Amino acid sequence: MTRRSVLAGTGSALPKRAVSNHELAKTVDTSDEWIVERSGIRQRHMAGEGETTSTLAIEAANKALAAAGVSGADIGLIVLATTTPDQTFPATATIVQDAIGANGGIAFDVAAVCSGFLYALGVADSMLRAGMAQRALVIGAETMTRLLDWDDRATCVLFGDGAGAVVLEAREVAGEGPGILATHLHADGAHNELLYVDGGPSTTQTVGHLRMKGREVFRHAVANLADVLANVLAECGLETSDVDWVIPHQANQRILDATARKLGLPPEKVVVTVDRHANTSAASVPLALDTAVRDGRVKPGDLLVLEAMGGGFTWGASVIRV
Ligand code: UT7
């Protein structure tokens, strides 16, 4: 028997307002045709008044708790991945902790941009296996639209807001049993200038705007994701044919297609939400996971591979038996 972090429940939340490409094209020099062809995005949800990273995170967390059949008081660890915290400090995780009544346990944020959820999952899994808590809430929550420069059409059409959450439970399981089997995480700070925000408390004392050299990020993304997926599966002694569902970061339909092609993964095994959610950074993987759990695609016993790549660069992948 091995102590593993088992997926006990998932949840997600989206802002009320969905904005189509057509609506965006009324104020941005773009078209539905360009956005769909280059990215696969058809709409995104945008946070409105009263909707923040923490309100979305709390809604997703409560749904994940309900799905797991536990309450906030049962949660000893909250790791929240975000690039768009409510405030510079305290950590948004502590706002969630108070709202769900989990006070007294561990709560902190993780900043790894679009790979944030994979980093948060890896950290929470390590802490659960080390015995620092029995049950964890891992959240990816973002209001990326508040970082956008609406005069930069090459970036402002690509992002959206939302949150996703999972409850992880430490259990003693047999080798073939459920749980996180392996997580690989990487970073390469040499590529900071390809994807970054041009502000921050220590430099400009402003929040800043998202900047991206999309074409170069695209190239790195496909290469890094194919590598990390192959390596994490190899560590588990698994083949791509063993995978039931790939739950990828949702940046661009063409990245999803190119990565699947490179690994010989059938496209029908890849969960796609980029058309409806756009790129929600750290929220995109748990949003896609919750979508596939709730529509009945992901079933007990399935083998999942989660993967993401983003600013830093950071990237990672995790193999989970449901
Ligand atoms: O989540 C973190 C990871 N991020 C990513 O993985 C994003 C990776 N990159 C991408 O997804 C793609 O590179 C983009 C979707 C961002 C862009 O696609 P692309 O095929 O690389 O296009 P491009 O940036 O090379 O731009 C092509 C043309 C340019 O016009 P010219 O110079 O060829 O005349 C742009 O000015 O498209 C133009 N363009 C637009 N046209 C209409 C750029 N943005 C727009 C727009 N609407 N919104």
Coordinates of C-alpha atoms and ligand atoms in Angstrom, one line a residue:
M1 CA 0.0 0.0 0.0
T2 CA 1.2 3.5 -0.8
R3 CA 0.0 6.9 0.5
R4 CA -1.4 8.8 -2.5
S5 CA -3.4 12.0 -3.1
V6 CA -6.7 10.8 -4.5
L7 CA -9.0 13.1 -6.6
A8 CA -12.2 13.3 -4.4
G9 CA -14.2 16.0 -6.1
T10 CA -14.0 18.8 -8.7
G11 CA -15.8 22.1 -9.2
S12 CA -15.6 25.2 -11.4
A13 CA -17.0 28.7 -11.8
L14 CA -17.3 31.2 -14.7
P15 CA -18.3 34.9 -14.6
K16 CA -21.9 35.5 -15.7
R17 CA -21.1 37.4 -18.8
A18 CA -19.9 35.5 -21.9
V19 CA -18.5 37.7 -24.7
S20 CA -18.4 36.4 -28.3
N21 CA -15.8 37.2 -30.9
H22 CA -18.4 39.1 -32.8
E23 CA -19.1 41.3 -29.7
L24 CA -15.4 41.9 -29.2
A25 CA -14.9 42.8 -32.8
K26 CA -17.2 45.9 -32.2
T27 CA -14.5 47.5 -30.1
V28 CA -11.3 45.7 -31.2
D29 CA -9.8 45.7 -34.7
T30 CA -10.3 41.9 -35.2
S31 CA -12.8 39.4 -36.6
D32 CA -14.5 36.2 -35.5
E33 CA -12.9 34.5 -38.5
W34 CA -9.3 35.5 -37.5
I35 CA -9.8 34.5 -33.8
V36 CA -11.4 31.1 -34.6
E37 CA -8.9 30.2 -37.3
R38 CA -5.8 31.2 -35.3
S39 CA -6.8 30.0 -31.8
G40 CA -10.1 28.1 -31.9
I41 CA -11.6 30.6 -29.4
R42 CA -15.3 31.5 -30.0
Q43 CA -16.1 33.2 -26.7
R44 CA -14.7 34.0 -23.3
H45 CA -16.3 34.8 -19.9
M46 CA -15.4 38.2 -18.5
A47 CA -15.6 39.1 -14.8
G48 CA -18.0 42.0 -14.1
E49 CA -18.6 44.2 -11.1
G50 CA -18.4 42.2 -7.9
E51 CA -16.7 39.3 -9.6
T52 CA -13.1 38.8 -8.6
T53 CA -10.5 36.0 -8.5
S54 CA -11.6 35.1 -4.9
T55 CA -15.3 35.1 -5.7
L56 CA -14.8 32.7 -8.6
A57 CA -12.4 30.6 -6.5
I58 CA -14.8 30.4 -3.6
E59 CA -17.7 29.2 -5.9
A60 CA -15.4 26.6 -7.6
A61 CA -14.2 25.5 -4.1
N62 CA -17.7 25.1 -2.7
K63 CA -18.7 22.9 -5.7
A64 CA -15.6 20.7 -5.3
L65 CA -16.3 20.3 -1.6
A66 CA -19.9 19.3 -2.4
A67 CA -18.7 16.8 -5.0
A68 CA -16.3 15.3 -2.5
G69 CA -18.9 15.2 0.2
V70 CA -16.8 17.1 2.7
S71 CA -17.0 20.6 4.2
G72 CA -14.5 23.4 4.6
A73 CA -13.7 22.3 8.1
D74 CA -12.3 19.0 6.6
I75 CA -9.7 20.9 4.5
G76 CA -6.2 21.3 6.1
L77 CA -4.4 22.8 3.1
I78 CA -5.4 25.2 0.3
V79 CA -3.0 25.9 -2.5
L80 CA -4.3 28.5 -5.0
A81 CA -2.7 29.2 -8.3
T82 CA -3.2 32.7 -9.7
T83 CA -1.5 35.5 -11.6
T84 CA -4.3 37.9 -10.8
P85 CA -4.8 37.9 -7.0
D86 CA -7.4 40.1 -5.4
Q87 CA -4.6 42.0 -3.7
T88 CA -0.8 41.9 -3.7
F89 CA -1.2 40.4 -0.3
P90 CA -2.6 38.6 1.6
A91 CA -2.7 35.5 -0.5
T92 CA -6.1 34.9 -2.2
A93 CA -6.0 31.4 -0.7
T94 CA -6.5 32.9 2.7
I95 CA -9.7 34.7 1.5
V96 CA -11.0 31.4 0.2
Q97 CA -10.0 29.7 3.5
D98 CA -12.1 32.1 5.6
A99 CA -15.1 31.9 3.2
I100 CA -15.3 28.1 3.3
G101 CA -14.6 27.8 7.0
A102 CA -11.3 26.0 6.8
N103 CA -9.4 28.3 9.2
G104 CA -6.4 27.1 11.0
G105 CA -4.9 24.9 8.3
I106 CA -2.3 25.9 5.6
A107 CA -3.2 28.4 2.9
F108 CA -1.0 30.1 0.3
D109 CA -0.8 31.1 -3.4
V110 CA 1.4 29.8 -6.1
A111 CA 2.5 31.9 -9.1
A112 CA 3.4 29.9 -12.2
V113 CA 1.0 31.6 -14.6
C114 CA -0.6 29.2 -17.0
S115 CA 1.2 26.2 -15.4
G116 CA 0.1 27.4 -12.0
F117 CA -2.5 24.6 -11.4
L118 CA 0.1 21.9 -12.2
Y119 CA 2.6 23.6 -9.8
A120 CA -0.2 23.8 -7.1
L121 CA -1.1 20.2 -7.6
G122 CA 2.5 19.1 -7.3
V123 CA 3.0 21.1 -4.1
A124 CA -0.2 19.9 -2.5
D125 CA 0.5 16.3 -3.5
S126 CA 3.9 16.4 -1.9
M127 CA 2.6 18.0 1.3
L128 CA -0.2 15.4 1.6
R129 CA 2.1 12.5 1.0
A130 CA 4.5 14.0 3.6
G131 CA 1.6 13.9 6.1
M132 CA 1.3 17.7 6.5
A133 CA -2.5 17.5 5.9
Q134 CA -5.1 14.9 5.2
R135 CA -7.2 16.8 2.7
A136 CA -6.3 19.6 0.3
L137 CA -8.2 22.0 -1.9
V138 CA -6.2 22.9 -5.1
I139 CA -7.5 25.9 -7.0
G140 CA -6.7 27.7 -10.2
A141 CA -8.5 31.0 -10.4
E142 CA -7.9 34.0 -12.6
T143 CA -9.4 37.3 -13.8
M144 CA -6.9 37.6 -16.7
T145 CA -9.1 40.1 -18.6
R146 CA -8.1 42.7 -16.0
L147 CA -4.4 42.4 -17.2
L148 CA -5.2 43.0 -20.8
D149 CA -4.3 45.9 -23.0
W150 CA -7.4 46.4 -25.1
D151 CA -5.3 48.2 -27.8
D152 CA -3.2 45.1 -28.3
R153 CA -5.3 42.9 -30.5
A154 CA -2.7 40.2 -30.7
T155 CA -3.3 39.4 -26.9
C156 CA -6.6 40.9 -25.8
V157 CA -8.8 38.4 -27.9
L158 CA -7.1 35.3 -26.4
F159 CA -7.9 35.4 -22.6
G160 CA -10.8 34.8 -20.3
D161 CA -11.7 34.6 -16.6
G162 CA -12.8 31.6 -14.4
A163 CA -11.8 29.2 -11.7
G164 CA -11.5 25.4 -11.1
A165 CA -10.9 23.4 -8.0
V166 CA -10.2 19.9 -6.9
V167 CA -10.3 18.2 -3.5
L168 CA -7.4 15.8 -2.9
E169 CA -7.6 13.3 -0.1
A170 CA -4.6 11.3 1.3
R171 CA -5.4 7.6 1.2
E172 CA -3.5 4.3 1.5
V173 CA -4.0 2.6 -1.9
A174 CA -2.7 -0.4 -3.7
G175 CA -0.4 0.0 -6.8
E176 CA -3.2 -0.1 -9.3
G177 CA -5.4 2.1 -7.2
P178 CA -6.4 5.8 -7.6
G179 CA -4.3 8.9 -7.0
I180 CA -1.7 11.1 -8.5
L181 CA 1.0 8.8 -9.9
A182 CA 3.6 11.4 -10.9
T183 CA 4.0 15.1 -11.6
H184 CA 6.9 16.7 -13.6
L185 CA 7.5 20.5 -13.3
H186 CA 9.9 22.7 -15.2
A187 CA 10.9 26.3 -15.5
D188 CA 13.3 28.2 -17.8
G189 CA 13.7 31.8 -16.9
A190 CA 15.7 32.6 -20.0
H191 CA 12.4 33.2 -21.9
N192 CA 10.8 35.8 -19.5
E193 CA 10.6 38.4 -22.3
L194 CA 8.4 36.3 -24.5
L195 CA 5.4 36.3 -22.1
Y196 CA 5.2 38.7 -19.1
V197 CA 3.3 41.6 -17.5
D198 CA 5.0 45.0 -17.8
G199 CA 4.3 46.1 -14.3
G200 CA 4.4 45.1 -10.6
P201 CA 4.6 46.5 -7.1
S202 CA 8.4 46.5 -7.0
T203 CA 9.1 48.0 -10.4
T204 CA 6.3 50.3 -11.7
Q205 CA 3.9 50.2 -8.7
T206 CA 1.2 49.4 -11.2
V207 CA -0.5 46.2 -12.1
G208 CA 0.7 46.4 -15.8
H209 CA -0.5 44.7 -18.9
L210 CA 0.1 41.2 -20.4
R211 CA 2.7 41.1 -23.2
M212 CA 3.3 38.1 -25.5
K213 CA 5.3 37.2 -28.5
G214 CA 2.7 34.6 -29.5
R215 CA 4.4 32.9 -32.4
E216 CA 7.6 32.2 -30.4
V217 CA 5.6 31.0 -27.3
F218 CA 3.7 28.7 -29.6
R219 CA 6.8 27.0 -30.8
H220 CA 8.2 26.4 -27.3
A221 CA 4.8 25.2 -26.0
V222 CA 4.5 22.3 -28.5
A223 CA 8.1 21.1 -27.9
N224 CA 8.0 21.4 -24.1
L225 CA 4.6 19.9 -23.7
A226 CA 5.3 16.9 -25.9
D227 CA 8.6 16.3 -23.9
V228 CA 7.0 16.6 -20.5
L229 CA 4.1 14.4 -21.4
A230 CA 6.3 11.6 -22.8
N231 CA 8.6 11.8 -19.8
V232 CA 5.9 11.7 -17.1
L233 CA 4.2 8.7 -18.8
A234 CA 7.6 6.9 -19.1
E235 CA 8.2 7.4 -15.3
C236 CA 4.9 5.6 -14.6
G237 CA 5.7 2.8 -17.1
L238 CA 2.7 3.9 -19.3
E239 CA 2.2 4.4 -23.0
T240 CA 0.1 7.1 -24.6
S241 CA -2.3 4.3 -25.6
D242 CA -3.0 3.8 -21.8
V243 CA -4.3 7.4 -21.4
D244 CA -8.1 7.8 -21.3
W245 CA -8.2 11.6 -21.3
V246 CA -5.7 14.4 -21.8
I247 CA -6.7 17.5 -19.9
P248 CA -4.5 20.3 -21.4
H249 CA -4.0 23.9 -20.7
Q250 CA -6.4 25.7 -23.1
A251 CA -4.3 28.3 -24.9
N252 CA -4.9 27.5 -28.5
Q253 CA -6.6 24.7 -30.5
R254 CA -3.6 24.5 -32.8
I255 CA -1.3 23.8 -29.8
L256 CA -3.6 21.1 -28.6
D257 CA -3.7 19.5 -32.1
A258 CA 0.1 19.8 -32.7
T259 CA 1.0 18.3 -29.3
A260 CA -1.5 15.4 -29.7
R261 CA -0.1 14.8 -33.2
K262 CA 3.5 14.8 -32.0
L263 CA 2.6 12.1 -29.3
G264 CA 0.3 10.0 -31.5
L265 CA -2.7 10.8 -29.3
P266 CA -6.1 10.6 -30.9
P267 CA -7.7 14.0 -30.9
E268 CA -11.0 12.6 -29.4
K269 CA -9.1 11.8 -26.2
V270 CA -8.2 15.5 -25.7
V271 CA -10.7 17.6 -23.6
V272 CA -11.2 20.9 -25.3
T273 CA -12.8 24.0 -23.7
V274 CA -10.7 26.7 -25.4
D275 CA -13.7 27.5 -27.8
R276 CA -15.9 28.4 -24.8
H277 CA -13.5 29.6 -22.1
A278 CA -10.5 31.0 -24.1
N279 CA -7.2 31.0 -22.2
T280 CA -8.0 31.3 -18.5
S281 CA -4.3 30.8 -17.4
A282 CA -4.1 28.8 -14.1
A283 CA -7.9 28.1 -14.2
S284 CA -8.0 26.4 -17.6
V285 CA -6.9 22.9 -16.6
P286 CA -9.2 22.5 -13.6
L287 CA -12.1 24.1 -15.6
A288 CA -11.5 21.5 -18.4
L289 CA -11.3 18.7 -15.8
D290 CA -14.5 19.7 -14.1
T291 CA -16.3 20.0 -17.5
A292 CA -15.2 16.4 -18.4
V293 CA -16.1 15.0 -15.0
R294 CA -19.6 16.6 -15.0
D295 CA -20.5 15.7 -18.5
G296 CA -19.6 12.0 -17.7
R297 CA -16.5 11.6 -19.9
V298 CA -14.1 11.1 -17.0
K299 CA -15.1 8.0 -15.0
P300 CA -13.7 6.2 -12.0
G301 CA -10.6 4.1 -13.0
D302 CA -9.7 6.4 -15.9
L303 CA -6.1 7.5 -16.5
L304 CA -5.8 11.2 -16.9
V305 CA -2.8 13.3 -18.0
L306 CA -3.0 17.0 -17.1
E307 CA -0.5 19.4 -18.8
A308 CA 0.2 23.1 -19.1
M309 CA 2.8 25.6 -20.3
G310 CA 3.0 29.3 -19.6
G311 CA 5.0 32.4 -18.7
G312 CA 8.4 32.0 -17.1
F313 CA 8.5 29.8 -19.1
T314 CA 7.0 27.2 -16.7
W315 CA 5.5 23.9 -17.8
G316 CA 4.5 20.6 -16.3
A317 CA 2.3 17.4 -16.5
S318 CA 0.7 15.1 -14.0
V319 CA -0.6 11.6 -14.4
I320 CA -3.7 10.8 -12.3
R321 CA -5.7 7.6 -11.9
V322 CA -9.3 8.6 -11.0
Ligands
UT7_1 O1 -1.0 30.5 -22.1 C1 0.3 30.8 -22.3 C2 0.8 30.2 -23.5 N1 0.3 31.1 -24.6 C3 0.2 30.5 -25.8 O2 0.4 29.3 -25.9 C4 -0.1 31.4 -27.0 C5 0.8 30.9 -28.1 N2 0.6 31.6 -29.4 C6 -0.6 31.6 -30.1 O3 -1.6 31.0 -29.7 C7 -0.6 32.2 -31.5 O4 0.8 32.6 -31.8 C8 -1.5 33.5 -31.6 C9 -2.9 33.0 -31.6 C10 -1.2 34.4 -30.4 C11 -1.2 34.2 -32.9 O5 -1.3 33.4 -34.0 P1 -0.2 33.5 -35.1 O6 -0.6 32.6 -36.2 O7 1.1 33.2 -34.5 O8 -0.3 35.0 -35.6 P2 0.7 36.2 -35.6 O9 0.9 36.7 -34.2 O10 2.0 35.8 -36.3 O11 0.0 37.3 -36.4 C12 -0.4 37.1 -37.8 C13 -1.1 38.3 -38.3 C14 -0.4 39.6 -38.1 O12 -0.5 40.4 -39.3 P3 0.6 40.5 -40.4 O13 1.8 41.1 -39.7 O14 0.9 39.1 -40.9 O15 0.0 41.4 -41.4 C15 -1.1 40.3 -37.0 O16 -1.0 41.7 -37.0 O17 -2.4 38.5 -37.7 C16 -2.5 39.8 -37.2 N3 -3.3 39.8 -36.0 C17 -4.6 39.9 -35.9 N4 -5.5 40.1 -36.9 C18 -6.8 40.1 -36.5 C19 -2.8 39.6 -34.7 N5 -3.9 39.6 -33.9 C20 -5.0 39.8 -34.6 C21 -6.3 39.9 -34.3 N6 -7.2 40.0 -35.3 N7 -6.8 39.8 -33.0

